[in-house]
XYZ file of C-alpha atoms in Angstrom:
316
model
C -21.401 -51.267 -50.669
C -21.924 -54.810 -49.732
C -18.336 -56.192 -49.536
C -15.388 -54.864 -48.420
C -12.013 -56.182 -48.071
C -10.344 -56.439 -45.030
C -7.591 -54.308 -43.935
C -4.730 -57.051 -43.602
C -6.001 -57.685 -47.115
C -4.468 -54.160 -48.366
C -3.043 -53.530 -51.056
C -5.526 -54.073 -53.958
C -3.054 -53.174 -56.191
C 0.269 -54.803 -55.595
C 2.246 -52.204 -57.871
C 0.700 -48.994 -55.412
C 1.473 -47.562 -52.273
C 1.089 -49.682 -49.388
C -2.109 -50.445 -48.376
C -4.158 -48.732 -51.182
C -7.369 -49.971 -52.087
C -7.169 -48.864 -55.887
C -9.856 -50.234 -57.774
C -12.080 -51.096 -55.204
C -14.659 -48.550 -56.437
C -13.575 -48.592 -60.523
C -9.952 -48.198 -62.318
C -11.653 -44.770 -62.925
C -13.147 -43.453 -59.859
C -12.837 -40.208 -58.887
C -14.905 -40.612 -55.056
C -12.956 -42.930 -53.156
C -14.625 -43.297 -49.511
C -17.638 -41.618 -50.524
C -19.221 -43.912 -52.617
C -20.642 -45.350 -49.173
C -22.426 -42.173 -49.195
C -25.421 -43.726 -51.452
C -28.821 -42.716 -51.662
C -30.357 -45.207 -49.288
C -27.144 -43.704 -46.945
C -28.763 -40.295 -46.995
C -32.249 -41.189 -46.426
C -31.094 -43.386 -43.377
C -29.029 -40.380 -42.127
C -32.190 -37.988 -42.334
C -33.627 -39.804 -39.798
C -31.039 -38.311 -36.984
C -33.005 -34.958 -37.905
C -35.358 -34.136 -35.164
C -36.045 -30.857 -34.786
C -34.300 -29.160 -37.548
C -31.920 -27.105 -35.034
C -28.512 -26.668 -37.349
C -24.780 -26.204 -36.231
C -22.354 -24.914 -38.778
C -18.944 -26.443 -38.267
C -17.161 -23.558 -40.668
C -14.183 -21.307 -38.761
C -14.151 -18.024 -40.730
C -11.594 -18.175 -43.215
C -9.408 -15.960 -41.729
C -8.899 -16.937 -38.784
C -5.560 -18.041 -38.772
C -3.388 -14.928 -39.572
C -1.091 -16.192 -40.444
C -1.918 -19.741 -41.626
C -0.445 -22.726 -41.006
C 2.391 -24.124 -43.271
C 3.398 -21.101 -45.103
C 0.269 -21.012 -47.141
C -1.033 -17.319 -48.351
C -2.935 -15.178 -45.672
C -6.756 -14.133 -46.175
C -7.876 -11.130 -47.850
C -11.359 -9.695 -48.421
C -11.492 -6.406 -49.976
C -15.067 -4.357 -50.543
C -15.066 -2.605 -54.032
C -17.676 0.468 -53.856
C -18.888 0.872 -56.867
C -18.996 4.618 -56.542
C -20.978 7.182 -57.409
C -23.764 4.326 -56.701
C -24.476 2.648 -53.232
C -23.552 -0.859 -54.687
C -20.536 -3.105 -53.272
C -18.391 -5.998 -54.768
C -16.308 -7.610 -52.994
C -13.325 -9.779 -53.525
C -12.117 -12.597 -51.761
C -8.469 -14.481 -52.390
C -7.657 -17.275 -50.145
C -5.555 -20.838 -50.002
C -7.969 -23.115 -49.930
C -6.398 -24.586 -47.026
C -5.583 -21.679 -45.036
C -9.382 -22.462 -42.477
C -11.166 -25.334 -42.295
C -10.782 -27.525 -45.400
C -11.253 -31.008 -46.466
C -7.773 -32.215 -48.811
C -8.549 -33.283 -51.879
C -7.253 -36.295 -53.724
C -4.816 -34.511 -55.558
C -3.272 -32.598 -51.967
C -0.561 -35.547 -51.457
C 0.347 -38.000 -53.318
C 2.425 -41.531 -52.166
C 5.309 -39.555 -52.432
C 7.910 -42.180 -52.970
C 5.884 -43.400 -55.775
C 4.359 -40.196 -57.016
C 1.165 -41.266 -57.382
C -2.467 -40.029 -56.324
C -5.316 -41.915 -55.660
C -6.164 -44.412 -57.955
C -2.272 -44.060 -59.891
C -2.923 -40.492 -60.959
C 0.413 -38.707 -61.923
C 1.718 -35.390 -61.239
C 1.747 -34.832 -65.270
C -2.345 -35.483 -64.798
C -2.905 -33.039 -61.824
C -0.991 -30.507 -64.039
C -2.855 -30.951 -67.318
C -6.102 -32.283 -66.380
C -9.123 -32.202 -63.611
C -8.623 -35.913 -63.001
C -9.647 -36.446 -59.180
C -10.445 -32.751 -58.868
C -13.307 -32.108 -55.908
C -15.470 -30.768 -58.315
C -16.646 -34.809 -58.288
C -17.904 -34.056 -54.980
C -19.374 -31.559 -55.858
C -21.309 -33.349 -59.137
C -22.334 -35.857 -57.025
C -24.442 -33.824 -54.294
C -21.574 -33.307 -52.029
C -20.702 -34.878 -48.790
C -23.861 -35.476 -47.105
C -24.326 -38.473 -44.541
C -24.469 -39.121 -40.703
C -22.041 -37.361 -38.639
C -20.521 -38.480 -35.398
C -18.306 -36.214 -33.092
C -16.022 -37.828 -30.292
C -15.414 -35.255 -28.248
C -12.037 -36.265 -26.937
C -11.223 -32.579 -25.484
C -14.292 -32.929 -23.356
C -13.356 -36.907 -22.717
C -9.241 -35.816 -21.753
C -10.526 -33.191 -18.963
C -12.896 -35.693 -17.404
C -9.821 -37.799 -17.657
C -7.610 -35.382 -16.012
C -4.853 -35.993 -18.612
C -2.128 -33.470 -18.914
C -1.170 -32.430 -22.820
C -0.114 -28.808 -24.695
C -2.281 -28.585 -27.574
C 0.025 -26.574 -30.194
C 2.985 -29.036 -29.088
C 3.268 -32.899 -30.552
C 0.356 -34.869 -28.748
C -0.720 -38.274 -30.383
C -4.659 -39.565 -29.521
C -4.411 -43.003 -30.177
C -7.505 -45.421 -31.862
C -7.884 -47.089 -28.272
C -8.309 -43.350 -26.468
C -10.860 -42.611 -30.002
C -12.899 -46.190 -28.865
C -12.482 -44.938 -25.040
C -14.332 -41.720 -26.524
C -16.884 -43.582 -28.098
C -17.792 -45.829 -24.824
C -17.911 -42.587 -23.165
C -20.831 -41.256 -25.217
C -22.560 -44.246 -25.923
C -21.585 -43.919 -29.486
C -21.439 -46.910 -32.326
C -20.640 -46.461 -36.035
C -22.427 -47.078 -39.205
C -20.584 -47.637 -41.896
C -20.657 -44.473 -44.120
C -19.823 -42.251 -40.794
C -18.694 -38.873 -41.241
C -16.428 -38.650 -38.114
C -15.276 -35.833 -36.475
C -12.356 -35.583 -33.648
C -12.506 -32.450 -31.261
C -9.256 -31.916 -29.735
C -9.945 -28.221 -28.688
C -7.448 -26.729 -30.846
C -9.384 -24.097 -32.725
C -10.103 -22.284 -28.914
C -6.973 -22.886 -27.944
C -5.730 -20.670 -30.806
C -8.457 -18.039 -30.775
C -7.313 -17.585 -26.859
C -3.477 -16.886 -27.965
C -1.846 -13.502 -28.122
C -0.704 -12.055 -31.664
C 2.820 -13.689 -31.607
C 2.066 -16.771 -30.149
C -0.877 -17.325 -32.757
C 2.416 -16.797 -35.248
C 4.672 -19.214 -34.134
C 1.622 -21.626 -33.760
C 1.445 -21.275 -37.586
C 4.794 -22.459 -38.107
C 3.913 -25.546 -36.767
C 7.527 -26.857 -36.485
C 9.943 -27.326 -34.088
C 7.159 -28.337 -31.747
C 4.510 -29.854 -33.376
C 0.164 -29.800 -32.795
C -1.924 -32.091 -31.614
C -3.721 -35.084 -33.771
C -4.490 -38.846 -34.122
C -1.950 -40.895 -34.170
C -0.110 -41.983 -37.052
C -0.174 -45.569 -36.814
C -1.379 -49.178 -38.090
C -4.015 -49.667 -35.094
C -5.107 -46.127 -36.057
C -5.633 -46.595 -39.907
C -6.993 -49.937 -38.890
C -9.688 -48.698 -36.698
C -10.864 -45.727 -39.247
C -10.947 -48.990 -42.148
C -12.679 -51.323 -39.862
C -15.464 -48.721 -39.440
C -15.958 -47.737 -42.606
C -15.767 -44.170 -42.414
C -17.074 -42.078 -45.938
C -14.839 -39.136 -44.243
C -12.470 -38.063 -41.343
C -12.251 -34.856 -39.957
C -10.842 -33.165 -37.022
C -10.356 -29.370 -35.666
C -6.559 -29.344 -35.942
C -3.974 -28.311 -38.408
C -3.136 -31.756 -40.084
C -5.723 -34.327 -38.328
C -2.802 -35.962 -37.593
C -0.005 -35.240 -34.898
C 2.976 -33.746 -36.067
C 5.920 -34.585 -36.398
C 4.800 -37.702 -37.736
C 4.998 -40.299 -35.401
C 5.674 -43.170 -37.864
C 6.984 -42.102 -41.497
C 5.565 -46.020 -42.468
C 1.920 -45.112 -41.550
C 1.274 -41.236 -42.745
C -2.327 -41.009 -42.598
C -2.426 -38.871 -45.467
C -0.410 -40.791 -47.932
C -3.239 -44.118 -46.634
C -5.942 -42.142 -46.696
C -5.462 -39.565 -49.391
C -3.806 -41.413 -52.401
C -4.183 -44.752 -51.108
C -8.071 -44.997 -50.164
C -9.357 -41.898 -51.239
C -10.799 -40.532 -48.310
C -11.495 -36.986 -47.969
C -9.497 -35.833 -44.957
C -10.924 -32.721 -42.629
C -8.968 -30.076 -41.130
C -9.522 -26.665 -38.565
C -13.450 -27.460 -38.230
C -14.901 -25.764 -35.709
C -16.496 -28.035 -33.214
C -17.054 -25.945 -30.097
C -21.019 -25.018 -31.260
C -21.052 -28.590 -32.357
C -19.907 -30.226 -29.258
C -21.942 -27.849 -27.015
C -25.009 -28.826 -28.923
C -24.218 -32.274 -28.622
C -23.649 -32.549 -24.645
C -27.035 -30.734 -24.547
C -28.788 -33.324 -26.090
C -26.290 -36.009 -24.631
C -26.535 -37.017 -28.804
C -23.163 -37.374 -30.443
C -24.603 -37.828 -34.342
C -26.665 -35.744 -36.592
C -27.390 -35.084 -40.221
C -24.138 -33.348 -41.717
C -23.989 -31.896 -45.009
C -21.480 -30.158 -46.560
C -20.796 -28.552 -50.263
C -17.504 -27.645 -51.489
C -16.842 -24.714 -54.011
C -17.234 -25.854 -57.181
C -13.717 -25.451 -58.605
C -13.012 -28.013 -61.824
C -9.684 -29.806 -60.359
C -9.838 -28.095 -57.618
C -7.207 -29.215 -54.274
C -8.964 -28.670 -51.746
C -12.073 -26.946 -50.083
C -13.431 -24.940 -47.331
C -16.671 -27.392 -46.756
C -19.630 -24.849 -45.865
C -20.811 -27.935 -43.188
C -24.149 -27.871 -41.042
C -24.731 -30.365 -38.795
C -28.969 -30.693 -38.212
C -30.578 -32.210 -35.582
């Protein structure tokens, strides 16, 4: 895409949710960020392949017992179909109980109501209307990937945080990150924050791994919710945002005016990542002292789906 506004330009549409950009792409769109994912995007993006060596950047989807949030805990049974040697098996799951990206119809503006691009409650209910199965339709989310590693950046640093208690990383310490790795952004960037949350958790005992997945009084680690941070991930044009915490962003919220996911997710319509696991990913990438590769990712095909776990590789 050629032009886009500029963020003190947001809103587009004066009767939204501050700082949407509704209409940008089409009154009807249904992609949001990732129309910047375009064909001569992809074939750019191939060119980070080298080698062919691939990452996946899936945690199993159970490995938060229980999950965060109250959501509904994994189960996989195996159905033997007896007297022959041949197996089902049957798999229930939230959605958003392991890594996930939110959909566009996860959270609304919630003192207007609205979803991305003024989509109602009434239309979540009774139609697929900005359901990820337009991701899916359209070949997915495939593009170049960047990681800042800022778990790896904060122990060179020496800084001092708890990871399952309320930390903020601000869009200065995410440019700090950047400089760091000799990293710049294209836009269309699939970006990825590593915070070191995911081996944090796999490291806890039973009951601490439970009161990590109530989430509240203390909070979790995240990017900050803040102007200079939704400013930064505009200004660079991101397609996506992902990182490999509970929410992306720290909670408690750190300012109610600039949620990320009422900006991102109903306002902008950019798919929001959550739990990845970026351990192999950021081990590969010090390796190579490389911080972007070819990602590619297809959701399950659900018609008005939520949400979905991503089924990412990263190829280099």
């Amino acid at each position: 895409m050629s032009f886009r506004p500029s963020f003190d330009s947001l809103p587009l549409r004066k009767d939204g949710p501050p700082g949407n950009a509704w209409g940008l792409y089409g009154d009807d769109d249904e992609l949001g960020t990732l129309n910047l994912l375009t064909p001569e995007n992809t074939a750019i993006a191939a060119k980070e392949i080298v080698d062919g060596t691939r990452v996946p950047t899936d945690w199993p989807l159970g490995s938060m017992q229980p999950p965060s949030f109250g959501r509904q805990v994994f189960k996989h049974d195996v159905v033997h179909k007896a007297p022959r040697f041949v197996n089902d098996d049957v798999v229930t799951f939230n959605t958003q109980s392991s890594t996930q990206w939110d959909g566009f119809r996860h959270y609304a503006a919630q003192k207007q109501a609205l979803y991305y691009n003024g989509t109602t409650q009434e239309q979540i209910m009774n139609s697929n209307r900005i359901g990820t199965h337009a991701w899916v339709e359209t070949g997915g989310i495939v593009g170049r990937g960047v990681l800042l590693d800022w778990a790896t950046w904060a122990e060179k640093e020496g800084l001092k945080f708890d990871i399952h208690s309320e930390y903020s990383i601000t869009a200065e310490a995410l440019n700090k990150v950047a400089a760091s790795q000799g990293t710049t952004f294209k836009q269309g960037d699939i970006v990825f924050i590593r915070t070191g949350f995911t081996e944090s958790y796999e490291s806890l005992a039973k009951e601490a791994k439970v009161q990590v997945g109530k989430i509240a009084p203390d909070g979790t680690i995240g990017i900050e919710s803040s102007k200079e941070t939704l400013k930064w991930i505009w200004d660079n044009g991101f397609a996506a945002i992902a990182g490999d915490q509970p929410a992306l962003e720290a909670l408690p919220f750190k300012d109610r005016e600039y949620i990320l996911h009422e900006w991102l997710l109903p306002g902008w319509g950019m798919p929001i990542g959550e739990l990845f696991n970026l351990k192999p990913l950021s081990e590969e990438c010090k390796k190579r002292q490389r911080w972007s590769f070819f990602f590619t990712s297809m959701p399950i095909y659900v018609e008005g789906g939520v949400a979905s776990p991503p089924n990412g590789i990263a190829i280099f």
